[in-house]
Short mmCIF file of C-alpha atoms in Angstrom, two decimals:
data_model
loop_
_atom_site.label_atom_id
_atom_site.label_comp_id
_atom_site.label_asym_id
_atom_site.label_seq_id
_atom_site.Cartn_x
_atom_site.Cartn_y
_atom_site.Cartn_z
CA UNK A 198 0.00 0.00 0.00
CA UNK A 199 1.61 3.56 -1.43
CA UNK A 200 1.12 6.56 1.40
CA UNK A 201 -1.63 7.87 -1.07
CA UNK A 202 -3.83 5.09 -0.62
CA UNK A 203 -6.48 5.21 2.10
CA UNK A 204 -8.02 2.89 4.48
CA UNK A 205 -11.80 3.78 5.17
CA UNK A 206 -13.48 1.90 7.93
CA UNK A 207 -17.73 2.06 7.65
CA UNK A 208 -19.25 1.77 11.15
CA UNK A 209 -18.17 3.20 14.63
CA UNK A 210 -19.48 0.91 16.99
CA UNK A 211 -17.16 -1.84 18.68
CA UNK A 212 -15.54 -2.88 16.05
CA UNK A 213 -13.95 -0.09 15.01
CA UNK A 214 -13.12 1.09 18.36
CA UNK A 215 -11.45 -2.26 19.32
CA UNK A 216 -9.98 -2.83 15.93
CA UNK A 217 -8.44 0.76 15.02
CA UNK A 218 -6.73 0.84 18.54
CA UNK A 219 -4.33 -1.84 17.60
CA UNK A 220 -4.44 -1.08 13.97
CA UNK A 221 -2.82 2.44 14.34
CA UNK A 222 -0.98 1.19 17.55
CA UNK A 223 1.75 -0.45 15.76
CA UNK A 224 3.60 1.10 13.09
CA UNK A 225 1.83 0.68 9.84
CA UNK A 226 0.81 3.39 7.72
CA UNK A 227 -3.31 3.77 8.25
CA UNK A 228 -5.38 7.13 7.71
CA UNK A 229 -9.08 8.30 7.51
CA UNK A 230 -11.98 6.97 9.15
CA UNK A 231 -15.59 7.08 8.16
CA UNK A 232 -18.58 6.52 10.25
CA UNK A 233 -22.43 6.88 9.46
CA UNK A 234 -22.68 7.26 13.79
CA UNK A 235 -20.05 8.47 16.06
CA UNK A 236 -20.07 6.99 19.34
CA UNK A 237 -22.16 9.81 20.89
CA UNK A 238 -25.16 9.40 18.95
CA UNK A 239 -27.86 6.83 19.61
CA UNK A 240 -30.27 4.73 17.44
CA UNK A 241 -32.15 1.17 17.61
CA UNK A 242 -29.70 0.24 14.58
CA UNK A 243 -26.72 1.24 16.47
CA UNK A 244 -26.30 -0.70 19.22
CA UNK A 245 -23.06 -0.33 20.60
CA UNK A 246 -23.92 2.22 23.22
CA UNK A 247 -26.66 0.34 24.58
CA UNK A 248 -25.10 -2.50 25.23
CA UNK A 249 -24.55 -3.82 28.78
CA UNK A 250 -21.65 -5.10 28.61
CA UNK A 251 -20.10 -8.23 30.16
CA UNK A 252 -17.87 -11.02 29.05
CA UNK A 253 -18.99 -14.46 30.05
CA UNK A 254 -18.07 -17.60 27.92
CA UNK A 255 -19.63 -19.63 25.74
CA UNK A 256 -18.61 -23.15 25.70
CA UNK A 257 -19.31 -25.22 21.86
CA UNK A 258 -17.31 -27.04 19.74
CA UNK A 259 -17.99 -25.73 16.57
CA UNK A 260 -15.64 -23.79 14.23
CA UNK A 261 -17.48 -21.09 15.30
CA UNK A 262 -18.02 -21.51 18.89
CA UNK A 263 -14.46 -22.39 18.81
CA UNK A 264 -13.33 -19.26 17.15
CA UNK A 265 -15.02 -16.95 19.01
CA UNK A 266 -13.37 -18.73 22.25
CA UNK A 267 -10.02 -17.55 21.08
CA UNK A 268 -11.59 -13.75 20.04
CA UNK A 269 -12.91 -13.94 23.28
CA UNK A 270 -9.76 -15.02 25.47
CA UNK A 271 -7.47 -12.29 23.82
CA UNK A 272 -10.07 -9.62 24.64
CA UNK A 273 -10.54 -11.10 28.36
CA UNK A 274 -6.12 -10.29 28.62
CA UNK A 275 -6.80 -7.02 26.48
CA UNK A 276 -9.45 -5.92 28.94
CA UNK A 277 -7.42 -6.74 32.07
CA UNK A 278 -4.64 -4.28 30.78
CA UNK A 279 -6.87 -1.68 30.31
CA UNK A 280 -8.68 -2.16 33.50
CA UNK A 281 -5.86 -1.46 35.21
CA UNK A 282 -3.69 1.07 32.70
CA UNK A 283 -6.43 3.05 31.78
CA UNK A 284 -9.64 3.65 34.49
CA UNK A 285 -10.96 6.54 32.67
CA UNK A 286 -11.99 3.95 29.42
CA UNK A 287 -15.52 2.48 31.60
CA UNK A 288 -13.56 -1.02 32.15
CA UNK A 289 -13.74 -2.66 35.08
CA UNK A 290 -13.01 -5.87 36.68
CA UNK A 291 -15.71 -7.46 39.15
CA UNK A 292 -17.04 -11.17 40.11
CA UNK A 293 -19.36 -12.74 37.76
CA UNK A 294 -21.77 -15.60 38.65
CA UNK A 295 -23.30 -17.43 36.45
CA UNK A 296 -26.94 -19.37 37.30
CA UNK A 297 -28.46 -22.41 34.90
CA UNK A 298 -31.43 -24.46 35.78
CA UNK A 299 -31.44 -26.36 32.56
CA UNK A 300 -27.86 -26.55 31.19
CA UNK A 301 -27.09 -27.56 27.71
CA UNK A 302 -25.02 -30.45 26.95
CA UNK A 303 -21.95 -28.59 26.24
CA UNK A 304 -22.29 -27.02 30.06
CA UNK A 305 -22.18 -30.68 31.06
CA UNK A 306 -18.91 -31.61 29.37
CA UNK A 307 -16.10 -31.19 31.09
CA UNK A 308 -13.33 -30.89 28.43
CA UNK A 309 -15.92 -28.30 26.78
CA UNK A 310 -16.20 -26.08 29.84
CA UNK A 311 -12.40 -26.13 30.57
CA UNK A 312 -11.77 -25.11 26.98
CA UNK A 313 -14.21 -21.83 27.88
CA UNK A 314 -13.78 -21.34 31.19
CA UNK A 315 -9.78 -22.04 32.05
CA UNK A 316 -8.34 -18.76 31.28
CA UNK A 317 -10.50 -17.18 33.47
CA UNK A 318 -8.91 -15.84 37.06
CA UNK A 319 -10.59 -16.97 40.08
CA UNK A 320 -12.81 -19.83 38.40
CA UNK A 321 -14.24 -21.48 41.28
CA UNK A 322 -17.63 -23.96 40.56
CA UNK A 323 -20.41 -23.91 42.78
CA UNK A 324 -21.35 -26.39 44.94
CA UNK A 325 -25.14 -27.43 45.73
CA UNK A 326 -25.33 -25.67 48.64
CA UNK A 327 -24.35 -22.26 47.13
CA UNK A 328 -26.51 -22.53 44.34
CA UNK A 329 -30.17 -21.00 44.53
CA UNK A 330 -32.91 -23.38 44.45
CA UNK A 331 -33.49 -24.89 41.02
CA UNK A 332 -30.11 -24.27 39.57
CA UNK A 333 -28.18 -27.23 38.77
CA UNK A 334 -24.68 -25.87 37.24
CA UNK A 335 -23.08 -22.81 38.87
CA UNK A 336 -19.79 -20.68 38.03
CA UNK A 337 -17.81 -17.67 39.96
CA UNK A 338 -14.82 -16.12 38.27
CA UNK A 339 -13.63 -12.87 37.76
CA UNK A 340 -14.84 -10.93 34.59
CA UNK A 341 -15.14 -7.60 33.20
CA UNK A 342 -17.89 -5.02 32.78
CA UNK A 343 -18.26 -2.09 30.28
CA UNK A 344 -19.62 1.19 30.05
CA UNK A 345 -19.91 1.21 26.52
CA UNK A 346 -21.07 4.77 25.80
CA UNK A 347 -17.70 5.78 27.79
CA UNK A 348 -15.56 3.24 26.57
CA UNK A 349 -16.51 3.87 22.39
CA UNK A 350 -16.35 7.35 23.25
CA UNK A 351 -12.72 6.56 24.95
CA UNK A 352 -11.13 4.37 22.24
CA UNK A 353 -12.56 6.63 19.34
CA UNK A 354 -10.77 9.32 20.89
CA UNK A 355 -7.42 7.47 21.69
CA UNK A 356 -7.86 7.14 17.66
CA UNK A 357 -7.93 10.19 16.75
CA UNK A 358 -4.92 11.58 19.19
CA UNK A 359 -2.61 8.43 17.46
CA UNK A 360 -3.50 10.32 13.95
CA UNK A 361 -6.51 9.03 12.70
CA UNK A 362 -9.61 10.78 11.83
CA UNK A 363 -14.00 10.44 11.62
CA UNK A 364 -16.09 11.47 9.02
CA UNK A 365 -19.76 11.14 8.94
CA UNK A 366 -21.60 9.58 6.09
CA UNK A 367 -24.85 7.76 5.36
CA UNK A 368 -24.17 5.68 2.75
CA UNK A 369 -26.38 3.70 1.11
CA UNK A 370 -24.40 0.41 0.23
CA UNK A 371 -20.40 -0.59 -0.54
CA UNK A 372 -20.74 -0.87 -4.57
CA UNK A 373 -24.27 -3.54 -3.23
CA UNK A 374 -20.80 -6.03 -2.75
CA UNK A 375 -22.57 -8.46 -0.25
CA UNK A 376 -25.98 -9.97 0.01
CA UNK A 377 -27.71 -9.83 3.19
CA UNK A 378 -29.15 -13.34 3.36
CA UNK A 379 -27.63 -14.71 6.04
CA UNK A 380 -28.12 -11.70 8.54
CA UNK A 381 -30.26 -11.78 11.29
CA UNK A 382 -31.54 -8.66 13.50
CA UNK A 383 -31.93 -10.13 16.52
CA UNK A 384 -34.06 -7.27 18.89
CA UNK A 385 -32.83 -6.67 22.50
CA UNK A 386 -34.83 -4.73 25.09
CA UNK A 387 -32.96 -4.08 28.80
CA UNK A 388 -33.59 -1.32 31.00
CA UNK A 389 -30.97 0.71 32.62
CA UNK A 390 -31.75 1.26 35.96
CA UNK A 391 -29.70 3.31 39.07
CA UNK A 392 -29.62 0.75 41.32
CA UNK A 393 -26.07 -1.06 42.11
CA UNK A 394 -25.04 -4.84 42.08
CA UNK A 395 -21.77 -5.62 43.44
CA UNK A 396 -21.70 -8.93 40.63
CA UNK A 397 -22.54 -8.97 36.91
CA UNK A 398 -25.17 -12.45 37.14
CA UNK A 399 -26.12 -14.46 34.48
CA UNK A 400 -29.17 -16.88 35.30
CA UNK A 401 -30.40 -19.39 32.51
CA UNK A 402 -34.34 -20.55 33.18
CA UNK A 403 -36.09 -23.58 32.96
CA UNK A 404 -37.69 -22.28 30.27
CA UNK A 405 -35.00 -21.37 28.09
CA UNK A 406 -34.53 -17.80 28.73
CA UNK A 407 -32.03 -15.88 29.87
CA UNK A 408 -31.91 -13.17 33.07
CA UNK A 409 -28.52 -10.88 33.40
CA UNK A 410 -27.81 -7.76 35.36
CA UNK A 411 -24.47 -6.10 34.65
CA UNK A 412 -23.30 -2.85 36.73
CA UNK A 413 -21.51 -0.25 34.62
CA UNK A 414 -18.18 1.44 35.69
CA UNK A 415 -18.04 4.73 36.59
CA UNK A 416 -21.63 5.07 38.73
CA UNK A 417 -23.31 4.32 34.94
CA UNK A 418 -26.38 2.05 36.98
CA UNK A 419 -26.84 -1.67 36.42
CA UNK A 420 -28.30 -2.99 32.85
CA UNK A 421 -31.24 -5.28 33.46
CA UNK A 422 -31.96 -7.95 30.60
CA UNK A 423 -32.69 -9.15 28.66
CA UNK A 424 -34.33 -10.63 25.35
CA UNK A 425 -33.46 -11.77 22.19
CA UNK A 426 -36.09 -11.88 19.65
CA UNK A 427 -34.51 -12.43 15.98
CA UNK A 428 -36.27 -10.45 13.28
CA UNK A 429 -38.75 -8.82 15.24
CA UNK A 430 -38.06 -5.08 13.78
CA UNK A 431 -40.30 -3.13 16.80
CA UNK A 432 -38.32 -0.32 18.17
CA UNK A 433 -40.44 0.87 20.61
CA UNK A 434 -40.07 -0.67 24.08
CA UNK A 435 -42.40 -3.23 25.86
CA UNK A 436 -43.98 -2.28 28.99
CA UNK A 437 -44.46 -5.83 29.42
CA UNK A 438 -41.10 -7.02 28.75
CA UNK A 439 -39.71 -4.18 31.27
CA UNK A 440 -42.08 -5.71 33.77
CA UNK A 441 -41.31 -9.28 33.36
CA UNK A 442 -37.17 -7.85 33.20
CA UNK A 443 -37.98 -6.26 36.91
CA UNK A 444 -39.92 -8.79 38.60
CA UNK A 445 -37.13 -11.51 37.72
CA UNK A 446 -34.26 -9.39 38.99
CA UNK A 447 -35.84 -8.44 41.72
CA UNK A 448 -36.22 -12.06 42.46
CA UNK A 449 -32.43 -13.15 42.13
CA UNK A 450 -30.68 -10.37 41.93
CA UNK A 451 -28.21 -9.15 44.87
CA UNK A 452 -28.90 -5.45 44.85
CA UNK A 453 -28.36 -3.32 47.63
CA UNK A 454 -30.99 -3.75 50.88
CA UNK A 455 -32.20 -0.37 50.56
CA UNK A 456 -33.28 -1.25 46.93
CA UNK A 457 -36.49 -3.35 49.08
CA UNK A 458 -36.91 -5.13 45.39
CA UNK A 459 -38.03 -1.79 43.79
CA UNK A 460 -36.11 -0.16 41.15
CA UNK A 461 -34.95 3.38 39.97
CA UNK A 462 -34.66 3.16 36.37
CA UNK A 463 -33.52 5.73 34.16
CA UNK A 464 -35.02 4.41 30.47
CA UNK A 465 -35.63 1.46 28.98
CA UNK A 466 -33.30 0.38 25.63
CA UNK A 467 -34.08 -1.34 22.06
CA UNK A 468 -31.09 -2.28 19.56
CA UNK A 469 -30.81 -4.41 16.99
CA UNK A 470 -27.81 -6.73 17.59
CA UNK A 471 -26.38 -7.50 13.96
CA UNK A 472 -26.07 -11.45 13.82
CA UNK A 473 -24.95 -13.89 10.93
CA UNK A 474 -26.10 -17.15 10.50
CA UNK A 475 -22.41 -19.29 10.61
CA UNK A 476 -20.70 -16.65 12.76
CA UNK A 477 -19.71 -13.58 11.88
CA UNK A 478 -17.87 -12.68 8.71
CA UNK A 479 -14.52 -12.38 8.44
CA UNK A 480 -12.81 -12.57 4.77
CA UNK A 481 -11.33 -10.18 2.13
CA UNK A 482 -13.66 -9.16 -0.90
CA UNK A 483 -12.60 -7.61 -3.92
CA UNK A 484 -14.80 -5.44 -5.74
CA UNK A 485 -13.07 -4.03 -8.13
CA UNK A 486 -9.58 -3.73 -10.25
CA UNK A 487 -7.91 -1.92 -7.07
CA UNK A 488 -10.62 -2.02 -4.53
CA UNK A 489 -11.09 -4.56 -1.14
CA UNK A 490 -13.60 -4.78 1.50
CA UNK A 491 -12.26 -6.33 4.49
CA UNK A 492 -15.92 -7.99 6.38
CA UNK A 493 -15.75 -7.63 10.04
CA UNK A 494 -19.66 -8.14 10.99
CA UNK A 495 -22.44 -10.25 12.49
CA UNK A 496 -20.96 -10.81 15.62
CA UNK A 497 -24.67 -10.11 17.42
CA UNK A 498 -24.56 -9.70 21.11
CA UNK A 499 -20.46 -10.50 21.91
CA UNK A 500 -19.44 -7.78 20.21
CA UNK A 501 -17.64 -6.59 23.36
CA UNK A 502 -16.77 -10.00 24.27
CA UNK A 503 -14.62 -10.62 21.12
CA UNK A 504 -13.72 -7.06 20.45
CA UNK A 505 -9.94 -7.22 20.68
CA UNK A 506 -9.72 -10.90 18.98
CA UNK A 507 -11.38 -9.76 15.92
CA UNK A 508 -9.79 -6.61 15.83
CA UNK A 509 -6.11 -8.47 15.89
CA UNK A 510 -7.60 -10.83 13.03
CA UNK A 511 -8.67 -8.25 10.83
CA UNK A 512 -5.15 -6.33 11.31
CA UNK A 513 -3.92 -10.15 10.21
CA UNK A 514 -6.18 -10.45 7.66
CA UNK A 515 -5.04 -7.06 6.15
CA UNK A 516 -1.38 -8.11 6.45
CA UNK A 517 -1.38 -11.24 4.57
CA UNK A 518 -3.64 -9.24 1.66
CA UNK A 519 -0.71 -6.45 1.73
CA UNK A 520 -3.27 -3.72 3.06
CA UNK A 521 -1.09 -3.10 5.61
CA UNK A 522 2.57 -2.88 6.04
CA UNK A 523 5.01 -1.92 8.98
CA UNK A 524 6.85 1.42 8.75
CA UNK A 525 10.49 1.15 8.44
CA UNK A 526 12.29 1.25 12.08
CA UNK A 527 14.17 4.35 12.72
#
């Protein structure tokens, strides 16, 4: 790549934030960015700055359950370092507890859980007598929690100090160079709400759903959730769902005592997580004589959770294509 040749990355949302940090980190010659929303703007389609965010893992042996392991182990190490170098970017490191009354096979298999769960510090199981009634597999370990509004905010600006730049553009399609087929909108609703949890808890139900509360750094309230309803398109909030949210974390959740199982909340929230059937994609396209997309979508809702693994694979990716090339050492 000549130094008149540009690198334009569509989308500001985790991705970018989490990819361009390492990108323009090392010493390669990168230069304008383009985004249709910065990271202080809101919308249902952008749903970065709604998100909770926590990391817990997800154990599966397939490729992609297996590939998004390794994503999400490098961000787990990424996330420590910043946790601790950098308090101001909404990262922080707290116990989370995980809850499932009707595990799925690969929660039952040992080698499968260890291949998830071993890099985590202070992994501890739970035994039957620490476990709430109902739940049959339990987990403590220690895990982070984001602020997302603060931490896109924070990364998009390290960006721009280390030289790089944002644009704002609507545009309507890269030259129509990928079909949409395989994508899924999968609709979230949580509700933020100002009352603190000391733990970020994940509880799976005996009916298949899913129950979370995640406290955000930096006195940002606790995240109450949550649903996930593929290609339902509504972008207005459910009262219902908000009750249903409230009643169940009232229920299991370890707020504070003064809390007396009510809750303060501050708004209710409705993105659409991009998801792709397969896993998200990942691959070079070339759309014309001189021209390359570089695909870095569909991760739905672990965006944060593989953040820094997909950003170092796309800076691979870009290598081995010659997109990218180390500055010579002074």
């Amino acid at each position: 790549m000549t130094e008149s040749e540009t690198i334009v990355v569509v989308g500001c949302h985790w991705t970018v934030n989490s990819t361009e940090y390492p990108t323009i980190s090392e010493p390669f010659s990168v230069s304008p960015y383009c985004s249709k929303r910065p990271p202080s703007d809101t919308s249902v389609n952008y749903a970065s700055p709604w998100a909770g965010a926590h990391y817990r893992p997800v154990p599966g042996s397939s490729p992609q359950a297996l590939r998004e392991a390794g994503q999400a182990l490098r961000t787990y190490e990424f996330m420590k370092r910043v946790a601790v170098d950098e308090p101001a970017s909404g990262v922080q490191f707290i116990k989370g507890i995980e809850y499932l009354e009707a595990p799925p096979p690969e929660y039952l298999d040992e080698q499968s859980v260890r291949n998830s769960y071993s890099h985590l510090d202070g992994l501890r199981y739970l035994s039957a007598k620490e476990r709430p009634a109902g739940v049959v597999w339990g987990v403590e370990y220690d895990t982070y929690v984001v602020n997302s509004p603060v931490y896109c905010a924070y990364m998009l600006r390290k960006f721009i100090l280390k030289g790089g730049s944002m644009r704002k553009y609507t545009l309507a399609s890269l030259k129509e160079a990928f079909s949409l087929a395989s994508n899924v909108r999968n609709r979230g609703q949580t509700c933020l709400v100002r009352n603190l949890s000391s733990a970020t808890i994940t509880r799976q139900n005996s009916d298949g759903s899913w129950s979370f509360c995640i406290p955000r750094p930096l006195d940002g309230g606790t995240i109450i959730g949550g649903t996930k309803q593929p290609h339902n398109w509504d972008p207005h909030p459910s009262p219902e769902i908000r009750a249903t949210l409230l009643a169940n974390a009232a229920k299991w959740f370890p707020f504070t005592p003064e809390s007396e199982g009510k809750f303060d909340v501050i708004h209710d929230i409705v993105g659409r997580r991009p998801a792709r059937e397969g896993g998200m994609r990942l691959e070079v396209e070339k759309v014309g004589s001189e021209q390359f997309i570089v695909h870095a979508y569909g991760a739905g809702g672990r965006g944060f959770e593989i953040s820094r693994g997909v950003a170092e694979d796309t800076t691979a990716l870009m290598l081995d294509h010659g997109f990218l090339h180390p500055k010579a050492a002074l």
